[in-house]
Coordinates of C-alpha atoms in Angstrom, one line a residue:
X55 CA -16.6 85.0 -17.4
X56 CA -20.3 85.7 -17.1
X57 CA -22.1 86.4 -20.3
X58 CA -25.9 86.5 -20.7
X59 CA -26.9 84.8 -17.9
X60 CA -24.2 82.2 -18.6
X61 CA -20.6 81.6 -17.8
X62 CA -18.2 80.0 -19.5
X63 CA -15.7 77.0 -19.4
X64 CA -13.7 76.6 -22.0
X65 CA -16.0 76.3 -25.2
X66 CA -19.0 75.2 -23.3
X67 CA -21.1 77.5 -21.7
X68 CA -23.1 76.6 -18.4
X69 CA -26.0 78.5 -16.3
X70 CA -25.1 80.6 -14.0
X71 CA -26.1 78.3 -11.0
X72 CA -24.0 75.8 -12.7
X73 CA -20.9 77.9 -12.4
X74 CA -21.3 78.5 -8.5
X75 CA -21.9 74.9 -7.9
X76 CA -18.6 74.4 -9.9
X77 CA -16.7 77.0 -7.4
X78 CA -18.5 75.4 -4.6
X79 CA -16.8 72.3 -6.3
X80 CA -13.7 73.3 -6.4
X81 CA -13.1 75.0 -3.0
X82 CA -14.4 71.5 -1.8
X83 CA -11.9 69.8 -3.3
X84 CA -9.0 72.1 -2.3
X85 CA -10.4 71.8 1.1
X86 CA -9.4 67.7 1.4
X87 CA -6.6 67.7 -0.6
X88 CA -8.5 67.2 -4.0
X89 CA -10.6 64.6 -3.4
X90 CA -14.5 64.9 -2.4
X91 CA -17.3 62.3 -1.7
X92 CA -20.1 61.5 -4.5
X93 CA -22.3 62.6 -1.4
X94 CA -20.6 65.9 -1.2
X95 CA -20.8 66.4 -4.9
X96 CA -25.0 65.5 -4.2
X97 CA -25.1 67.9 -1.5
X98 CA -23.9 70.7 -3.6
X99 CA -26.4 69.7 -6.6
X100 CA -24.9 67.9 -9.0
X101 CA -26.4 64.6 -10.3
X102 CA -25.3 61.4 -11.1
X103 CA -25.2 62.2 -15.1
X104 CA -23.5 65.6 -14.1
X105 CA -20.8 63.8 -12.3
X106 CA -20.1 61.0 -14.9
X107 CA -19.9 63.7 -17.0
X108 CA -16.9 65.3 -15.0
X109 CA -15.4 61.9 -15.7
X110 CA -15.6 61.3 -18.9
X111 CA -13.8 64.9 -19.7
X112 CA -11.2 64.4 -17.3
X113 CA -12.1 66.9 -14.9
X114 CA -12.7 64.3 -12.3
X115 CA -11.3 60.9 -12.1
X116 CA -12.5 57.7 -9.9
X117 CA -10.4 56.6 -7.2
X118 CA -13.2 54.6 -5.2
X119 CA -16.1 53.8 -5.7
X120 CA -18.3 56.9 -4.5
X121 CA -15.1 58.4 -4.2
X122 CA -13.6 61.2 -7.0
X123 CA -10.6 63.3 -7.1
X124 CA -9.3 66.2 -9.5
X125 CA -7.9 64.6 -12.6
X126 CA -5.8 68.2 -13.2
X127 CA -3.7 67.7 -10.0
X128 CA -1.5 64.8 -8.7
X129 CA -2.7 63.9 -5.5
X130 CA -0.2 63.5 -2.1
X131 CA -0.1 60.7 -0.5
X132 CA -2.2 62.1 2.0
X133 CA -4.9 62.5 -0.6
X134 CA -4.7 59.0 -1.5
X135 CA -5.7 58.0 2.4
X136 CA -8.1 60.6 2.8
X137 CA -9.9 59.0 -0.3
X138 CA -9.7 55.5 0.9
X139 CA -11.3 56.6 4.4
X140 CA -14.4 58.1 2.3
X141 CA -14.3 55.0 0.4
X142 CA -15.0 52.9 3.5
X143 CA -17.5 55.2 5.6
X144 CA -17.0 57.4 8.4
X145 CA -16.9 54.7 10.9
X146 CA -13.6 53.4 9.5
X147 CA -10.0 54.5 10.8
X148 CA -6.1 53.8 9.4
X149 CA -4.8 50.5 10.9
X150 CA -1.8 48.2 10.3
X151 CA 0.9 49.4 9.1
X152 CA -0.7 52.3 7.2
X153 CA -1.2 53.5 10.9
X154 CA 2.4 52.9 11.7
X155 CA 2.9 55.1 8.5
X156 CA 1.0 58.0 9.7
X157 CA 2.9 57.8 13.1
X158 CA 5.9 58.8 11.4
X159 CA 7.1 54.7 11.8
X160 CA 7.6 53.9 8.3
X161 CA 6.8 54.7 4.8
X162 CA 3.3 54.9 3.2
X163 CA 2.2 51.8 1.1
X164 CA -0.3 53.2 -1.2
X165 CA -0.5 49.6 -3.2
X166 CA -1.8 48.0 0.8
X167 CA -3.4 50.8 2.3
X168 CA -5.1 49.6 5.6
X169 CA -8.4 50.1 7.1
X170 CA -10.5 48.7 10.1
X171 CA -14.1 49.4 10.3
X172 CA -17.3 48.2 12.4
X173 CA -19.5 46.9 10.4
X174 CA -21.9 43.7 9.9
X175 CA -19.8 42.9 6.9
X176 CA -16.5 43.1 5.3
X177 CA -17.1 46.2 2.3
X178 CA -15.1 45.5 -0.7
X179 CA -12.8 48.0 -1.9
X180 CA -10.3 47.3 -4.8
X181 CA -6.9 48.4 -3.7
X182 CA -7.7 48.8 0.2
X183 CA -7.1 46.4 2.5
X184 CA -10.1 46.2 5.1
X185 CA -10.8 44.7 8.2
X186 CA -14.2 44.3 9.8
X187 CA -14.7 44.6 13.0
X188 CA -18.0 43.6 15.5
X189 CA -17.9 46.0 18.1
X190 CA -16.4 49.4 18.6
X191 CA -13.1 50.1 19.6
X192 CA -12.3 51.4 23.5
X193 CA -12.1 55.4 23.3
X194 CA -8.2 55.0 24.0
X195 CA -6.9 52.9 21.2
X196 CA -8.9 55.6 17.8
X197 CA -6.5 58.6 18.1
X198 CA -6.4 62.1 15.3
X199 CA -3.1 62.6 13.9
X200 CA -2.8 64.8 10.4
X201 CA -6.4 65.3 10.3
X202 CA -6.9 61.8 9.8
X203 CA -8.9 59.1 11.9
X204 CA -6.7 55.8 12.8
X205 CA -5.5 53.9 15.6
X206 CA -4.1 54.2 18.2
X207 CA 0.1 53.1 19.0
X208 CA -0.6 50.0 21.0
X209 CA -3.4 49.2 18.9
X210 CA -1.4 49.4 16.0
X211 CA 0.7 47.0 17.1
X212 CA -1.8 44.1 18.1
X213 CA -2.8 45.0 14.0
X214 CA 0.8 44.4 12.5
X215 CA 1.6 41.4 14.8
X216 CA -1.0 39.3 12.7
X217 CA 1.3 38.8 10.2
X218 CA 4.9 40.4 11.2
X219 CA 8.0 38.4 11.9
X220 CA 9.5 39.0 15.0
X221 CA 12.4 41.3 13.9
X222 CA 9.5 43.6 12.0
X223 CA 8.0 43.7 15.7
X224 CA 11.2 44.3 17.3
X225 CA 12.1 47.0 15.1
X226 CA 8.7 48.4 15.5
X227 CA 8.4 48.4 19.4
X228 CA 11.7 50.3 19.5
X229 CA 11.2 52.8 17.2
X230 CA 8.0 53.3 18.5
X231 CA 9.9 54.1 21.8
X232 CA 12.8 55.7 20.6
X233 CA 9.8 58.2 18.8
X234 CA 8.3 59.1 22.2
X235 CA 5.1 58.0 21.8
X236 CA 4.7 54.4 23.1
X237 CA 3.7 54.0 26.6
X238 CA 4.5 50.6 27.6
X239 CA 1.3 50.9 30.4
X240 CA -1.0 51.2 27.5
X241 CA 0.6 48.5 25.2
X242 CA 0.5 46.4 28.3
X243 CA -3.5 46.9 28.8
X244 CA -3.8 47.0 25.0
X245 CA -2.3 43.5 24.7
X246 CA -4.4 42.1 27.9
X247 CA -7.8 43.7 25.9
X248 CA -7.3 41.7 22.9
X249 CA -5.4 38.7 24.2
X250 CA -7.1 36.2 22.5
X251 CA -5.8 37.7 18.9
X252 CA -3.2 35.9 16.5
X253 CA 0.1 37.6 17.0
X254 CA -0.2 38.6 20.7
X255 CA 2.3 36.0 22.0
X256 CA 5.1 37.7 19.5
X257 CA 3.8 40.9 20.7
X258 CA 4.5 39.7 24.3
X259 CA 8.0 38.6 23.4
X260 CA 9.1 41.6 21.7
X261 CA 7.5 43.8 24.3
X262 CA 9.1 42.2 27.3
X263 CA 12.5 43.4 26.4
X264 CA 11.3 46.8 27.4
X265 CA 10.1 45.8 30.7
X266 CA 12.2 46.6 34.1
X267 CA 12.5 43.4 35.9
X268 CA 14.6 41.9 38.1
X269 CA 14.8 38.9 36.2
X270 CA 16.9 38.9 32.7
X271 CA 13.9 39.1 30.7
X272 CA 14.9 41.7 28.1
X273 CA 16.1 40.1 24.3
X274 CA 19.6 42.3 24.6
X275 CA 20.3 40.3 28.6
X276 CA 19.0 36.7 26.7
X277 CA 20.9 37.2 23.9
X278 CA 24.2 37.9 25.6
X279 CA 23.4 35.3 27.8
X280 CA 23.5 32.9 24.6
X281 CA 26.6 34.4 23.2
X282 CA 28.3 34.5 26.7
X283 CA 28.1 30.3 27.1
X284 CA 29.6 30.5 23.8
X285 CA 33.1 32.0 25.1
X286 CA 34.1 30.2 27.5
X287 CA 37.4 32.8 27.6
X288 CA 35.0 35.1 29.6
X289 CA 33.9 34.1 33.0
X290 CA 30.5 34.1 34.1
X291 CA 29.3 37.5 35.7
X292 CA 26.9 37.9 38.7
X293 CA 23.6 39.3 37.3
X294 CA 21.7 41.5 37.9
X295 CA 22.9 42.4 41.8
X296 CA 23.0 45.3 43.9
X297 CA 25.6 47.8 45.1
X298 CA 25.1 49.4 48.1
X299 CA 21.0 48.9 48.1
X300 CA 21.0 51.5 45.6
X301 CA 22.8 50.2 42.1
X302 CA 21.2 47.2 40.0
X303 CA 24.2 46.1 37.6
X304 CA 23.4 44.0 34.8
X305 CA 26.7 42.1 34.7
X306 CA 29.4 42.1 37.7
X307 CA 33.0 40.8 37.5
X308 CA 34.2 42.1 41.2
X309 CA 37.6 40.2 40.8
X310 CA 37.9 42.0 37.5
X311 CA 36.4 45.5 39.1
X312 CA 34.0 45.5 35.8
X313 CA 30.6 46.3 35.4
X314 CA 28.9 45.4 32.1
X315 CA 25.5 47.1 31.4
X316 CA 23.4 46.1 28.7
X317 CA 21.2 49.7 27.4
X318 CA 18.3 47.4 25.7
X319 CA 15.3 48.7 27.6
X320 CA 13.6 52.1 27.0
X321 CA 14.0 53.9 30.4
X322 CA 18.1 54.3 29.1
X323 CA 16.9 56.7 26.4
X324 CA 14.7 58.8 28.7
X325 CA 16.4 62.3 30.2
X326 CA 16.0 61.4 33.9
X327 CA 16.9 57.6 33.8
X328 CA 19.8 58.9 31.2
X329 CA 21.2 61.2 34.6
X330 CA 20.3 58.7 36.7
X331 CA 22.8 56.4 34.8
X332 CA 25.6 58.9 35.2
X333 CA 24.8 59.3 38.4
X334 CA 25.6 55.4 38.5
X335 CA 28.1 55.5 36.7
X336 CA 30.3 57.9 38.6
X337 CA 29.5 56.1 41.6
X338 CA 31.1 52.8 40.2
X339 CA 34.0 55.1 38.9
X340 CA 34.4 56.4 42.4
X341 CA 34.9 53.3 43.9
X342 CA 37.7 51.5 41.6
X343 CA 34.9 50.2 39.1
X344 CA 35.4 50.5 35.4
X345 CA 31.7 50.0 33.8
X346 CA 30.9 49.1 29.7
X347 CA 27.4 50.6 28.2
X348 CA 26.7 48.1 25.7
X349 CA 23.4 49.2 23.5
X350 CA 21.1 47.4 21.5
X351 CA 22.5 48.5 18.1
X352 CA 26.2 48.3 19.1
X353 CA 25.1 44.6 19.9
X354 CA 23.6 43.8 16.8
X355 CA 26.6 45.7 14.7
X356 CA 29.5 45.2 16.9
X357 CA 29.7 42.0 18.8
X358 CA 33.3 41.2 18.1
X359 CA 34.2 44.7 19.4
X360 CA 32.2 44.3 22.7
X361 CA 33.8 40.5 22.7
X362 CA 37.5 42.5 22.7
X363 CA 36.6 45.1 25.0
X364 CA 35.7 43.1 27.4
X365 CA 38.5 40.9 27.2
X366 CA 40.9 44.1 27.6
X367 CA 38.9 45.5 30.6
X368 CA 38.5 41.9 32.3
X369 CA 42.7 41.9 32.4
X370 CA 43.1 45.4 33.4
X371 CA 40.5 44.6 36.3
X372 CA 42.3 41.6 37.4
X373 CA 45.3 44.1 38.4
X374 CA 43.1 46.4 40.6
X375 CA 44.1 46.0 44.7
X376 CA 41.1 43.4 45.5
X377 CA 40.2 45.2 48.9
X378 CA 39.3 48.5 46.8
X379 CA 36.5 46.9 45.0
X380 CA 32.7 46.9 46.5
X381 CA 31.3 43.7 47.1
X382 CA 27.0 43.0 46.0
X383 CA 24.7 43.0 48.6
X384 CA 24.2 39.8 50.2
X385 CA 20.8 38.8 49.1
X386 CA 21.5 39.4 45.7
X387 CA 24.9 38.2 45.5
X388 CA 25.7 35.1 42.9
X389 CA 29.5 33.5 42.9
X390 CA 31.2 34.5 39.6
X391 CA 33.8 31.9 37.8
X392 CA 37.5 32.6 37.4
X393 CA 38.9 33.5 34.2
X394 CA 38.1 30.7 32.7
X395 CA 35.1 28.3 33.2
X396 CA 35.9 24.6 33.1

């Protein structure tokens, strides 16, 4: 209400310049999800007394320092990081896993939220977790998601393998790929860029299970590589051969007519290498060839089930008429076992 010159606010009145700078205030706050900058507050005329003031009635509380937010309102989650890259200064961005977070690759820590900055010095923030940097950043790894400055996928994952285990990094890589928004070109250049980092090696590991290659360099081939010299039931596959100068096959049993294919790298979850792979796979069906998909998940859930399917296919292959089955191309061709290594 305006009265007299003055409006009022509950039981204490305030000059009518006050009152606009408290609208001003308020649409401010509304504006970045109810949190503001003591520089804003500055800028729109209040003073340092004025703002301690807010405080102490508990129409503004302190999140940061030089950072406030409304004290009537609980604030989101992305409040919380909006406030925390105030805090730090507009040359800072979301890194870590509070990056990861914002990509849609996890959930929001608010008790570690994570921050990179350049900077001569580290700032101290209670309650954020920041990282100084010397030089800037190239353009390609600072990205805007959500309104909010952070960095970039492949970035984001030189940050987290700092401290990750591998399985963290693993789990990251591929969900990052299963999302759509990892391109393994970048990560690649990404990784060379900051080579000399802790963590890159792991990085390197994790990431060269989602690289084509003609050698078994994925973790799904090594992995049932390991398990495979294990059961000695199975005999040993050719790997990776071609059919035909056309079909790459993971794992070949001609005497058995069976074709195992391990679907650990990202290119099996795209739309034109998934048709490509039927297109494969009716090829091998055409010419007297059963063929086993086994994935990444079913081989970390399900290895006793793969261990029995192939066991049953193996025996129903080693009925098929032999002069029915397509042999591998000479130059790639590697002599399997029997059924049963010695």
């Amino acid at each position: 209400d305006i009265a007299g010159g003055q409006s009022t606010r509950g039981a204490v009145f305030l000059p009518q310049g006050r009152a606009e700078r408290d609208r001003d205030m308020t649409r401010a706050l509304r504006k970045n999800g109810g949190v503001i900058s003591l520089t804003t507050l500055r800028a729109l005329g209040f003073s340092t007394a004025e703002v301690a003031g807010f405080v102490r009635h508990g129409d503004l509380q302190r999140l940061h320092r030089g950072v406030y937010a409304d004290a009537r309102t609980r604030l989101a989650d992305d409040s919380h990081l909006r406030a925390a890259l105030l805090a730090v200064g507009p040359k800072a961005w979301l890194a870590g896993r509070t990056a990861a977070a914002v990509w849609g690759l996890g959930a929001v820590s608010l008790a570690r939220i994570e921050l990179s900055v350049v900077a001569s010095s580290t700032p101290r923030h209670p309650g954020l977790s920041v990282r100084r940097v010397s030089q800037p950043p190239v353009r390609s790894e600072i990205w805007h998601r959500r309104g909010f400055r952070l960095s970039s996928v492949p970035r984001m994952l030189t940050e987290v393998a700092r401290d990750a285990s591998a399985t963290e990094l693993e789990a990251l890589l591929e969900d990052a790929i299963r999302a759509g928004i990892a391109n393994l070109g970048e990560i690649e250049a990404t990784l060379e860029r900051h080579r000399r980092e802790p963590g890159i090696g792991s990085l390197r590991s994790a990431l060269s299970g989602y690289l084509p290659s003609p050698r078994r360099r994925s973790s799904l081939e090594r992995s049932f590589d390991r398990w495979l010299r294990s059961h000695p039931e199975i005999p040993q596959p050719q790997r990776n051969v071609r059919l035909a100068g056309r079909w790459e096959l993971d794992c070949y049993w001609p005497e058995h007519a069976l074709v195992l294919e391990l679907d650990g790298r990202p290119y099996h979850i795209l739309v034109r290498d998934i048709e490509r792979d039927r297109r494969k796979d009716a090829w091998l069906q055409r010419h007297g060839l059963r063929i086993l998909r086994v994935t990444d998940l079913r081989w970390r859930a399900d290895r006793s089930g793969v261990h029995g399917d192939l066991i049953a296919l193996l025996e129903l292959g080693a009925r098929t008429p032999r002069d029915s089955i397509p042999e591998a191309d000479s130059s790639n061709r590697q002599k399997s076992s029997g059924l049963s290594r010695s």
